[in-house]
PDB file of C-alpha atoms and ligand atoms in Angstrom:
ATOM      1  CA  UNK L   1     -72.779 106.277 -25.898  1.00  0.00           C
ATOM      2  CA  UNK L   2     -74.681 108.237 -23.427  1.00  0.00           C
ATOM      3  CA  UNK L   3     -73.186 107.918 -20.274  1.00  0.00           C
ATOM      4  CA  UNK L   4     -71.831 111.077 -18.554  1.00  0.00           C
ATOM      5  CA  UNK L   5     -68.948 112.080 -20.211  1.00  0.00           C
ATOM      6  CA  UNK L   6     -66.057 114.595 -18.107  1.00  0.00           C
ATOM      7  CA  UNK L   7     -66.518 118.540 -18.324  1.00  0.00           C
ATOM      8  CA  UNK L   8     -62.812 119.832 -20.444  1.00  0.00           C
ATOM      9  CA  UNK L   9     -59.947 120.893 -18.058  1.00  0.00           C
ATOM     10  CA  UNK L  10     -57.368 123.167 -19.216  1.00  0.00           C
ATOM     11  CA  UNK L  11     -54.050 123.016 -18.801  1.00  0.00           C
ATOM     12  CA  UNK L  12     -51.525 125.644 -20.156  1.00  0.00           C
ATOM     13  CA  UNK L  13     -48.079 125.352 -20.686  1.00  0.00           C
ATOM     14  CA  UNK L  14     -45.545 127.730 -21.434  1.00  0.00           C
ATOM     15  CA  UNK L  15     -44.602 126.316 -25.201  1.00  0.00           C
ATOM     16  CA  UNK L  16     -44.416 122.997 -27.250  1.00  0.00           C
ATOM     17  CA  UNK L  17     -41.576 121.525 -25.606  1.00  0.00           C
ATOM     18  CA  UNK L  18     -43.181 122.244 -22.185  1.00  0.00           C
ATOM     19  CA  UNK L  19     -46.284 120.272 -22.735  1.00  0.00           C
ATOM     20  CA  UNK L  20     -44.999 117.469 -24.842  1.00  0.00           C
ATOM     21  CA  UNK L  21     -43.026 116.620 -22.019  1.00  0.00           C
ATOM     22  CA  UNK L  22     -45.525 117.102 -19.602  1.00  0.00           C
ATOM     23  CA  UNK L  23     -48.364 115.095 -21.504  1.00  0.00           C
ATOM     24  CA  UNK L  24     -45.617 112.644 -21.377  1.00  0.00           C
ATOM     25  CA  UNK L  25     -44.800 112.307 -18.097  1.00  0.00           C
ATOM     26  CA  UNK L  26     -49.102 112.312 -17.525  1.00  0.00           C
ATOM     27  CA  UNK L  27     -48.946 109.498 -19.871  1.00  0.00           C
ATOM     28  CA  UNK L  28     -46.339 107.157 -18.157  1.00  0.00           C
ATOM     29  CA  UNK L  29     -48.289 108.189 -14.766  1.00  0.00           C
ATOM     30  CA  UNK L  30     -51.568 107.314 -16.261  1.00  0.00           C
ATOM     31  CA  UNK L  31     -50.145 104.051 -17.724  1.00  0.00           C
ATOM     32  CA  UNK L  32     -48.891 102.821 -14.331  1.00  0.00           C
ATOM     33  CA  UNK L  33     -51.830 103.562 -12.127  1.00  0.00           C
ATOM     34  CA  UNK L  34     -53.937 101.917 -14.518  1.00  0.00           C
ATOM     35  CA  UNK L  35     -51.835  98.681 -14.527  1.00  0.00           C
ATOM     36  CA  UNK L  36     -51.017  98.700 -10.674  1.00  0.00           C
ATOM     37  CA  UNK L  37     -55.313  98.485 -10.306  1.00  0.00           C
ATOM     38  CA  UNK L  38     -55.689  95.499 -12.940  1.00  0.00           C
ATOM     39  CA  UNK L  39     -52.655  94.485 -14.602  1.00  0.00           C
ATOM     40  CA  UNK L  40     -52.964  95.954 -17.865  1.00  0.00           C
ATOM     41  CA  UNK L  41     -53.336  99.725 -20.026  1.00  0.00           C
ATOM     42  CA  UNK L  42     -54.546 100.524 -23.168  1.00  0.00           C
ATOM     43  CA  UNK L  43     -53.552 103.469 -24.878  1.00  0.00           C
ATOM     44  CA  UNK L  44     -54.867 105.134 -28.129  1.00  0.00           C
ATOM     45  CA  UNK L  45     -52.331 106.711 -29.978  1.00  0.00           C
ATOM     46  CA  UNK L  46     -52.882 110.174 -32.507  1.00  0.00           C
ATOM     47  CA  UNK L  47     -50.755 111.042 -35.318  1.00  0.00           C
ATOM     48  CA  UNK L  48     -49.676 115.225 -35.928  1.00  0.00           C
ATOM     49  CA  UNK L  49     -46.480 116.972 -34.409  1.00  0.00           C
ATOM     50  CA  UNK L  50     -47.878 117.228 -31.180  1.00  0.00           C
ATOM     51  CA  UNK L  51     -49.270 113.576 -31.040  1.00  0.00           C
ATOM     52  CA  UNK L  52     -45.432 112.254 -32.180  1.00  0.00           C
ATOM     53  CA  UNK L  53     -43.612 114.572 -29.917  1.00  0.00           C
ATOM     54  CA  UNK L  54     -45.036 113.553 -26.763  1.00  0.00           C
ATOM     55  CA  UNK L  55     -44.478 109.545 -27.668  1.00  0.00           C
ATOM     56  CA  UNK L  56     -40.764 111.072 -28.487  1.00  0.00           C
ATOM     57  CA  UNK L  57     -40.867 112.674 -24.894  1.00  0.00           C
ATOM     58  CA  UNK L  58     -42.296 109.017 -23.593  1.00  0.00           C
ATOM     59  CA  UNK L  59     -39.447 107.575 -24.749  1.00  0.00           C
ATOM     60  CA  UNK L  60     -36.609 109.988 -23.997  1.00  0.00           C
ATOM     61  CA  UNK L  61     -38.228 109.611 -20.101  1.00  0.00           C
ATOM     62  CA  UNK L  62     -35.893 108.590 -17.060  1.00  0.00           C
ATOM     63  CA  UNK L  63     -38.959 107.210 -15.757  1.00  0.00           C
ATOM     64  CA  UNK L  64     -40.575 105.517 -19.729  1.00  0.00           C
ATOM     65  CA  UNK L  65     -40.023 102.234 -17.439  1.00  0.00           C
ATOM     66  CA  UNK L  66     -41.811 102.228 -14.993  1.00  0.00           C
ATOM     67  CA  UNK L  67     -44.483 101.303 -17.379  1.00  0.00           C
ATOM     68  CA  UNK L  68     -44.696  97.410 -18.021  1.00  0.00           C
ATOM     69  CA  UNK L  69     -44.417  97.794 -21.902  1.00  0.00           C
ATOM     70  CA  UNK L  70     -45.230  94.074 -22.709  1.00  0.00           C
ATOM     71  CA  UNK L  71     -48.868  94.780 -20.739  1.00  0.00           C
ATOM     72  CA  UNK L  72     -49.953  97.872 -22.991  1.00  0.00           C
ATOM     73  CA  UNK L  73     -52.452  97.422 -25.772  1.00  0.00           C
ATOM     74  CA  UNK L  74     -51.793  99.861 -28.116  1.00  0.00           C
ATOM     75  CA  UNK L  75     -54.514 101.426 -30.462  1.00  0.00           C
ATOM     76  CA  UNK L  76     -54.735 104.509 -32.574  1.00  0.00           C
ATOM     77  CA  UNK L  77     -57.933 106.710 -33.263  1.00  0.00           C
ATOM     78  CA  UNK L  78     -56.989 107.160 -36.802  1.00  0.00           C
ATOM     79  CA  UNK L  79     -54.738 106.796 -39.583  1.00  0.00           C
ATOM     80  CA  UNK L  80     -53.967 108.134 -43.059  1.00  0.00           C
ATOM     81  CA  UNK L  81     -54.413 105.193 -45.561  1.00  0.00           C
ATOM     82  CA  UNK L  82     -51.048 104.657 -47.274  1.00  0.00           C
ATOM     83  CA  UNK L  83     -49.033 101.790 -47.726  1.00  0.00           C
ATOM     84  CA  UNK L  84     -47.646 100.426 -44.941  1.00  0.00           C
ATOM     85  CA  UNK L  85     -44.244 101.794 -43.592  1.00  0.00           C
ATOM     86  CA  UNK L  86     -45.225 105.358 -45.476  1.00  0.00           C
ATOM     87  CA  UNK L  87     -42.720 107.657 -43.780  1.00  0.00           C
ATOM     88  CA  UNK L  88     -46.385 109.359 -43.403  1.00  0.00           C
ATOM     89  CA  UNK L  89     -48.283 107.071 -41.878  1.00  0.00           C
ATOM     90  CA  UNK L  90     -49.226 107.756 -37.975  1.00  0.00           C
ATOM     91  CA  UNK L  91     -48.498 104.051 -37.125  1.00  0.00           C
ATOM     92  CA  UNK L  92     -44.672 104.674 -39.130  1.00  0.00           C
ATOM     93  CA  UNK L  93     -44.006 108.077 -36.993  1.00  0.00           C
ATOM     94  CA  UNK L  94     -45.583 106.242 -33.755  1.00  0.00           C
ATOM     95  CA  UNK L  95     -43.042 103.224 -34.441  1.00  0.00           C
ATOM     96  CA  UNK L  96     -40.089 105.116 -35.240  1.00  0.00           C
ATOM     97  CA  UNK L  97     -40.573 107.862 -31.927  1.00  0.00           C
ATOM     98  CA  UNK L  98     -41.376 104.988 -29.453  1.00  0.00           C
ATOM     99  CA  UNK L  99     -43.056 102.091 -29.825  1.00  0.00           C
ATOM    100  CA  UNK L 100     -39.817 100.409 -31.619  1.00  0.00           C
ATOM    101  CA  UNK L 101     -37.740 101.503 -28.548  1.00  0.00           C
ATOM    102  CA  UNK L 102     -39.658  99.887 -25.853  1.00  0.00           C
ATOM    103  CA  UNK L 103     -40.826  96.481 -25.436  1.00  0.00           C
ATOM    104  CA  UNK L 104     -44.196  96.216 -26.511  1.00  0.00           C
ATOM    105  CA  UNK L 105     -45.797  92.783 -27.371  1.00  0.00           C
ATOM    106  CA  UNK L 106     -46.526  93.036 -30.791  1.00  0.00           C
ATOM    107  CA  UNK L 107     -49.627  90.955 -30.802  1.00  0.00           C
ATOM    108  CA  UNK L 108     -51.205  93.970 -28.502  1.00  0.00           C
ATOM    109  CA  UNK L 109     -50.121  96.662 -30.946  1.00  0.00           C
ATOM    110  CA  UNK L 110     -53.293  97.335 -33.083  1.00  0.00           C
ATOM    111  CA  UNK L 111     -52.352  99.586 -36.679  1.00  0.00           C
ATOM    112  CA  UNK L 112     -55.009 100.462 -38.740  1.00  0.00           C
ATOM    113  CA  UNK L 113     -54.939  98.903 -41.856  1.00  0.00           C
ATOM    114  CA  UNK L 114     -52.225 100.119 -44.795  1.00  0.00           C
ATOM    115  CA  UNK L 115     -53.688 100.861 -48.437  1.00  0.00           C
ATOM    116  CA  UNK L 116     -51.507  97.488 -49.828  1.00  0.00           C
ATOM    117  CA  UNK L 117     -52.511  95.206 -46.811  1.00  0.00           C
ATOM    118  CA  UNK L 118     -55.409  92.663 -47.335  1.00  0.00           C
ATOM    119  CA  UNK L 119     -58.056  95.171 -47.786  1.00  0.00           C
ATOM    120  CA  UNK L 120     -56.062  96.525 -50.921  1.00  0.00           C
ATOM    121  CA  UNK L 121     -57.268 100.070 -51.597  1.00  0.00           C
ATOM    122  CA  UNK L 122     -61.097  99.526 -49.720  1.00  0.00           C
ATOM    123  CA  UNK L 123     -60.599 102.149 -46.634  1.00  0.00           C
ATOM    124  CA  UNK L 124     -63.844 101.370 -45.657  1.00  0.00           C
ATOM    125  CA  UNK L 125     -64.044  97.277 -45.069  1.00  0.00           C
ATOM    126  CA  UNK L 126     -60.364  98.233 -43.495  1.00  0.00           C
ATOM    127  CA  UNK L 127     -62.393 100.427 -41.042  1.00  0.00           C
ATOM    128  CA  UNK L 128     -64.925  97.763 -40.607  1.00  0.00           C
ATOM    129  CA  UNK L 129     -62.144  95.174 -39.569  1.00  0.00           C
ATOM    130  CA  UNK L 130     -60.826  97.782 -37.111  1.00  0.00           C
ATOM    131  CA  UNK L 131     -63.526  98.277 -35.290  1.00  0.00           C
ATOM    132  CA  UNK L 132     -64.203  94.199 -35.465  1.00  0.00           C
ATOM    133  CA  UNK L 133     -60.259  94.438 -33.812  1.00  0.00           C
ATOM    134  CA  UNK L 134     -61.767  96.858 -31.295  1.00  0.00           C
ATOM    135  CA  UNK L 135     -64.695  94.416 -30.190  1.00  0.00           C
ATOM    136  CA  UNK L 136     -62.690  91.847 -29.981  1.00  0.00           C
ATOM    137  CA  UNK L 137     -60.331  93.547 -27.548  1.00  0.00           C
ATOM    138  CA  UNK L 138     -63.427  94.750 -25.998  1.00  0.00           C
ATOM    139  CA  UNK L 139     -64.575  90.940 -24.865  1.00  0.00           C
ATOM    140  CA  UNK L 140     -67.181  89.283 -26.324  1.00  0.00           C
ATOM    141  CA  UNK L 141     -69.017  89.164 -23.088  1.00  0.00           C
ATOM    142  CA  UNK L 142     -68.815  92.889 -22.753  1.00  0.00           C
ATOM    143  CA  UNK L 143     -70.996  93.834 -25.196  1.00  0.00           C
ATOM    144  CA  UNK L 144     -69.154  96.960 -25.780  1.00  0.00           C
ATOM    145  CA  UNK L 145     -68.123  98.157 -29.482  1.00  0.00           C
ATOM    146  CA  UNK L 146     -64.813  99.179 -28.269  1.00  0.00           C
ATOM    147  CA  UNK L 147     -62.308  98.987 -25.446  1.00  0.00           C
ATOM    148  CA  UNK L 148     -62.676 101.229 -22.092  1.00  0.00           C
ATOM    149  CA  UNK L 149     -59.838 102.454 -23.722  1.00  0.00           C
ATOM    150  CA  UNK L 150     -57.640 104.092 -20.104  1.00  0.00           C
ATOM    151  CA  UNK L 151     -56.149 107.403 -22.204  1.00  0.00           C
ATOM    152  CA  UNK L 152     -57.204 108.350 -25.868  1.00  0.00           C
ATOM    153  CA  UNK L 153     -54.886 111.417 -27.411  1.00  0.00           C
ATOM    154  CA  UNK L 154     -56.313 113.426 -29.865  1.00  0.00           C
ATOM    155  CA  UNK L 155     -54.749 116.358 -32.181  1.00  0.00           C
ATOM    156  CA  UNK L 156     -56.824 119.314 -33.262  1.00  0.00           C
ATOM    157  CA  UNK L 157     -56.734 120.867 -36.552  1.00  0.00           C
ATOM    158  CA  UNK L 158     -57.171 124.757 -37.608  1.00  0.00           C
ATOM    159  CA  UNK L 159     -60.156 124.267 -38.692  1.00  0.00           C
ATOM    160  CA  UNK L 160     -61.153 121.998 -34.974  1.00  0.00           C
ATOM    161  CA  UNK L 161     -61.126 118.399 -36.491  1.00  0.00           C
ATOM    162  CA  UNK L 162     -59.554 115.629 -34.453  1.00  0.00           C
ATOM    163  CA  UNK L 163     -58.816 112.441 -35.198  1.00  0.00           C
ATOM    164  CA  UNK L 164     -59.322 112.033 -38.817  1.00  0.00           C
ATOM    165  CA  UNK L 165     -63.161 113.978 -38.178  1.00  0.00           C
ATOM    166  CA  UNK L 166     -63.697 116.843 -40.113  1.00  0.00           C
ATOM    167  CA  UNK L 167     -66.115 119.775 -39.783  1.00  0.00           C
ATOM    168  CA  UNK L 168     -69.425 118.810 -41.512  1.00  0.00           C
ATOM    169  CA  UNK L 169     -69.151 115.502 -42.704  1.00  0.00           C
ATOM    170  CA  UNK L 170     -70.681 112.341 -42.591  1.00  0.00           C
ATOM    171  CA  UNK L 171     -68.095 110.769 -40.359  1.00  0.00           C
ATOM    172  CA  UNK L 172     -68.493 113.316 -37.524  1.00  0.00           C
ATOM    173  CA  UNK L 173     -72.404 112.894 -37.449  1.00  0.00           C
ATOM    174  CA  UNK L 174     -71.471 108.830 -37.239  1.00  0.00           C
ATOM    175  CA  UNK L 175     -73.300 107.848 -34.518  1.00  0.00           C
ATOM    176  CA  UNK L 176     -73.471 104.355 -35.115  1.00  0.00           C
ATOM    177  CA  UNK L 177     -69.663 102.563 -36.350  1.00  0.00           C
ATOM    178  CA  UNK L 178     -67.165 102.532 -33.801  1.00  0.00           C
ATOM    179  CA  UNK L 179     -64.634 103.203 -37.240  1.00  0.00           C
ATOM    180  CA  UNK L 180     -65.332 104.535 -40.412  1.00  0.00           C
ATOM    181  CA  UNK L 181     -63.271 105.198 -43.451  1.00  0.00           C
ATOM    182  CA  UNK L 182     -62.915 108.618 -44.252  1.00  0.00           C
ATOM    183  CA  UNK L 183     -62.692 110.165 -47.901  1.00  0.00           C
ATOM    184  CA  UNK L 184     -61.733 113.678 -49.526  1.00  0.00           C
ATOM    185  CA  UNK L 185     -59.917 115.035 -46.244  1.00  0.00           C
ATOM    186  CA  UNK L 186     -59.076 118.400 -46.547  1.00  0.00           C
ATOM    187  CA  UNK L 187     -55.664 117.289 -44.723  1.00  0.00           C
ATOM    188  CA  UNK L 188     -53.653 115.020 -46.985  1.00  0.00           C
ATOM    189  CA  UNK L 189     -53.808 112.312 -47.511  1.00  0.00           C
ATOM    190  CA  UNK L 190     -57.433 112.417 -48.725  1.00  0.00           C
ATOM    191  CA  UNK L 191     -58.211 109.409 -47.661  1.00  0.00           C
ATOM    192  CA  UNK L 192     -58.271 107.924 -44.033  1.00  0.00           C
ATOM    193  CA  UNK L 193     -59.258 105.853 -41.480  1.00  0.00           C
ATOM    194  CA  UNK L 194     -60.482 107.119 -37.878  1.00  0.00           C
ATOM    195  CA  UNK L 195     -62.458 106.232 -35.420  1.00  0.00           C
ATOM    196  CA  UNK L 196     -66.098 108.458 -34.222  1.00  0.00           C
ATOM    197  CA  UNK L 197     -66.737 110.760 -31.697  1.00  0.00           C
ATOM    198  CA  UNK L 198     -68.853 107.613 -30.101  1.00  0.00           C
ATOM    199  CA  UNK L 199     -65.651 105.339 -30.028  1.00  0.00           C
ATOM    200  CA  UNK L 200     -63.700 108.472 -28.636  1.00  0.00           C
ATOM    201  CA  UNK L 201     -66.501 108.670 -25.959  1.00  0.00           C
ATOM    202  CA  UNK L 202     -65.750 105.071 -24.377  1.00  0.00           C
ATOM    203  CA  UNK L 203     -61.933 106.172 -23.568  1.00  0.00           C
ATOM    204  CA  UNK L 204     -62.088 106.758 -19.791  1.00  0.00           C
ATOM    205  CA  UNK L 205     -59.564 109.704 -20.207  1.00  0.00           C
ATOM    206  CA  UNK L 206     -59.467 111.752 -23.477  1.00  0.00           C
ATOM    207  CA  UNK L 207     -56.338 114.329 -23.760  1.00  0.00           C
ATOM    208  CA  UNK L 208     -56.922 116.972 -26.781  1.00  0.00           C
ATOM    209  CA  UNK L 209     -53.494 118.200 -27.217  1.00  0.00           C
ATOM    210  CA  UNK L 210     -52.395 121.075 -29.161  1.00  0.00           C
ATOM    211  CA  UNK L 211     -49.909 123.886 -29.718  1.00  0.00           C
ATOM    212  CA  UNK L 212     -49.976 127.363 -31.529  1.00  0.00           C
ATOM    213  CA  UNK L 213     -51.910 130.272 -32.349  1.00  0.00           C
ATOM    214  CA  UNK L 214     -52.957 128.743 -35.422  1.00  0.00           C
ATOM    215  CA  UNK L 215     -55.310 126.336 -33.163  1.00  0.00           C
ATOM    216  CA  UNK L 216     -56.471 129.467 -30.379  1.00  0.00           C
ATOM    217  CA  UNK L 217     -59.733 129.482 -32.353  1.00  0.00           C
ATOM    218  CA  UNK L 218     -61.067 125.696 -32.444  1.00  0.00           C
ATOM    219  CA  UNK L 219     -59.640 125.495 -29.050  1.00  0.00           C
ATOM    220  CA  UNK L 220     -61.664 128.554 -27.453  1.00  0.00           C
ATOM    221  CA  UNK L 221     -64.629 127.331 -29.689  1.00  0.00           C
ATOM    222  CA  UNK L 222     -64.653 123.664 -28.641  1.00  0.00           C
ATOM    223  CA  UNK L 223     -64.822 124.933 -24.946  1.00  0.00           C
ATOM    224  CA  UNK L 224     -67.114 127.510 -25.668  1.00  0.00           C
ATOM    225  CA  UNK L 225     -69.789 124.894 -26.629  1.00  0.00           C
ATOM    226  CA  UNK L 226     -69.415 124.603 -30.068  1.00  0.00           C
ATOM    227  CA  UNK L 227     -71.271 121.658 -32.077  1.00  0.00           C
ATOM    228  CA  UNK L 228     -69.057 119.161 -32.339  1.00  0.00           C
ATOM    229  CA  UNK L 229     -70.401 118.718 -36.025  1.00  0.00           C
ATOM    230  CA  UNK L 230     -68.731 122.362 -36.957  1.00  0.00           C
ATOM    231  CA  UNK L 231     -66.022 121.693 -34.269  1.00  0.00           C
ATOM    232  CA  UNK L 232     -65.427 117.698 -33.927  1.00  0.00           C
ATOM    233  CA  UNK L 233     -62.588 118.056 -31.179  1.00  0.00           C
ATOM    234  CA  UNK L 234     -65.939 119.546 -29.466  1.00  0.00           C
ATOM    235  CA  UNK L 235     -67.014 116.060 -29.067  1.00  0.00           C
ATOM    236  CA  UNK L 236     -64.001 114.329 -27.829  1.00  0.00           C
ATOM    237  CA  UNK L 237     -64.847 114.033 -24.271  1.00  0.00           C
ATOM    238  CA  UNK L 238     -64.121 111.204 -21.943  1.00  0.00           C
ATOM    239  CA  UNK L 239     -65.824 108.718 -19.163  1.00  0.00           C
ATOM    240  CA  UNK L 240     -63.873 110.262 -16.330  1.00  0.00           C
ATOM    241  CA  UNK L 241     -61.587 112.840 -17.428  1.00  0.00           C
ATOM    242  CA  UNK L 242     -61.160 115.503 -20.574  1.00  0.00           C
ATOM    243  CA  UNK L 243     -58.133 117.003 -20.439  1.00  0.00           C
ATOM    244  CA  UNK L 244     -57.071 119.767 -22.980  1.00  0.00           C
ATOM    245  CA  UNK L 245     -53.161 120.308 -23.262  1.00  0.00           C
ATOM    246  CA  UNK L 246     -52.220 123.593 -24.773  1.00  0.00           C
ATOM    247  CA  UNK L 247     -49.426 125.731 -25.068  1.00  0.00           C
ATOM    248  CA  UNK L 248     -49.715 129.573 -24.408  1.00  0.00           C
ATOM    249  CA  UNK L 249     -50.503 130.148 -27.836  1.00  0.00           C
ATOM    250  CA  UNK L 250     -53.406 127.905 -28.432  1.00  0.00           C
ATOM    251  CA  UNK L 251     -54.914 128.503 -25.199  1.00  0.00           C
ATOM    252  CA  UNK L 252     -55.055 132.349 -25.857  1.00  0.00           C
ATOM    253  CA  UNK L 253     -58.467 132.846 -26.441  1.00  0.00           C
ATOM    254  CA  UNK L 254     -59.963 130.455 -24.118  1.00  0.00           C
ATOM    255  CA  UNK L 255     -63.036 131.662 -22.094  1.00  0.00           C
ATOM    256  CA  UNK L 256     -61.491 133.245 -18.527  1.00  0.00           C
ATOM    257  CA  UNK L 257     -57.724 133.037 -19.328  1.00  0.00           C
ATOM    258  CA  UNK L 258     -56.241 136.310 -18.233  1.00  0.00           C
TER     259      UNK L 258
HETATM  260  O1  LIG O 301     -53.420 112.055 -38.910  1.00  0.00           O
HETATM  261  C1  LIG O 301     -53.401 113.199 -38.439  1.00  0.00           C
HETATM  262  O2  LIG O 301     -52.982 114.178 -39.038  1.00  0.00           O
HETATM  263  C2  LIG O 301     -53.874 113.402 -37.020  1.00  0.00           C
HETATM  264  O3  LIG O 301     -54.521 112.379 -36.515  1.00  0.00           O
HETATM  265  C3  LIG O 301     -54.601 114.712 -36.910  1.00  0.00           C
HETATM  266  O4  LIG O 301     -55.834 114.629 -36.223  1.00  0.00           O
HETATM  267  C4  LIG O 301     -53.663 115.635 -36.164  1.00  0.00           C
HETATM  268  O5  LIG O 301     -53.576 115.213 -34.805  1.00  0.00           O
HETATM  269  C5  LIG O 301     -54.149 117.062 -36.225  1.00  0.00           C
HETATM  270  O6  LIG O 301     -54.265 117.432 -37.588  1.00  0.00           O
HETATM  271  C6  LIG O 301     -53.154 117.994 -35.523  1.00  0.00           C
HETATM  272  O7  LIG O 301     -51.912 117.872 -36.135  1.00  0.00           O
HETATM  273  P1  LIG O 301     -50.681 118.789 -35.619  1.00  0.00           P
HETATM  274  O8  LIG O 301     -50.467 118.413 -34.173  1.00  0.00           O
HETATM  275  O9  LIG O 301     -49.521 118.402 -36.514  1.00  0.00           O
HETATM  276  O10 LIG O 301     -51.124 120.222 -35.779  1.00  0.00           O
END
């Protein structure tokens, strides 16, 4: 995807709690404006601790409904291949901290594939049917691989992988597949399912979230202008906004901060 993609904005917040509340309350905001101007939102959903504690902030809202849950298609931009309901799986935590508490419609609720559905223990042709779910939902007359998705949240890992993209691997030099399934992750569970920094790419916003000085390196790198092949969440950028949502801690050795 080569259209212009949004230059990274930082924002800092004072700890954890601070931003996964924030993030959340950006969600539900983003969420509404995008179904006051056509009716629907799509939302891609991450897995980690910060991923699952903003959806827990979503739901704990005073305002969580303001958002018309039944007209949000949800997706997520990856998942660790385990049978479904694994107390480990993304889609299990994203379930259990919101999506079970609001009304969603559960034919536009979009899990990845689990390692004992109908693709049995093939990660890959389970990535293949994802991204033929994300055409789909795309429109056949659109042409596109994917979904404008409206906001795509992303983790970041020590070592600067998002999603379930790795540094140096074949999945984060995919420039082709909207999905791919991902083998020998250094982050358990070894095997995975995630979508590419091109699929990431066609999300109009893209929200890197992230807490900890564990994650002040990748972070400064990524908006230092790092390769996104040594750095993936270097690549995550979206159609009209990046937004990077850091504590203190991981924002500590960005470029400029005082
Ligand atoms: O399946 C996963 O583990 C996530 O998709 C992964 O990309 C996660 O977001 C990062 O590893 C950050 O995780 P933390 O927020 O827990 O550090």
């Amino acid at each position: 995807m080569s259209e212009a993609h949004a230059a990274p904005r930082v924002f800092v917040h004072a700890d954890g709690d601070v931003l996964a509340a924030a993030a959340a309350a950006r969600l539900i905001t983003a969420l509404v404006d995008a179904q006051a101007a056509r009716g629907s939102a799509s939302v891609v959903l991450t897995g980690g601790r910060t991923g699952t504690a903003v959806l827990e902030q979503v739901r704990a809202s005073p305002a969580r409904d303001a958002v018309d849950w039944a007209a949000v298609d949800v997706f997520w931009g990856d998942e660790r291949f385990l049978p479904r309901g694994d107390p480990e799986r993304n889609e299990t935590q994203a379930r259990a901290a919101l999506l079970d508490h609001v009304p969603v419609d559960p034919e536009r609720v979009h899990p990845m594939a689990a390692a004992d559905g109908r693709f049995g223990a093939d990660a890959d042709t389970a990535a293949a049917h994802y991204a033929e779910v994300l055409a789909a939902a795309a429109g056949s007359g659109s042409g596109a691989a994917v979904p404008e998705f409206d906001v795509l949240l992303l983790g970041v890992g020590e070592e600067g992988h998002t999603a379930s993209l790795f540094p140096d691997t074949p999945y984060v030099r995919e420039q082709e597949r909207a999905v791919v399934g991902v083998h020998d992750c250094p982050k358990p569970p070894p095997t995975r399912i995630s979508l590419t920094l091109p699929a990431i790419r066609a999300a109009a916003q893209v929200w890197l979230m992230t807490t900890g000085s564990g994650k002040a390196g990748p972070v400064a790198a990524a908006l230092s202008g790092a390769d996104p092949v040594a750095i993936p969440a270097a690549g995550a950028l979206g159609r009209s906004r990046t937004c990077w949502l850091l504590d203190a801690s991981a924002a500590a050795e960005v470029p400029g901060r005082p």
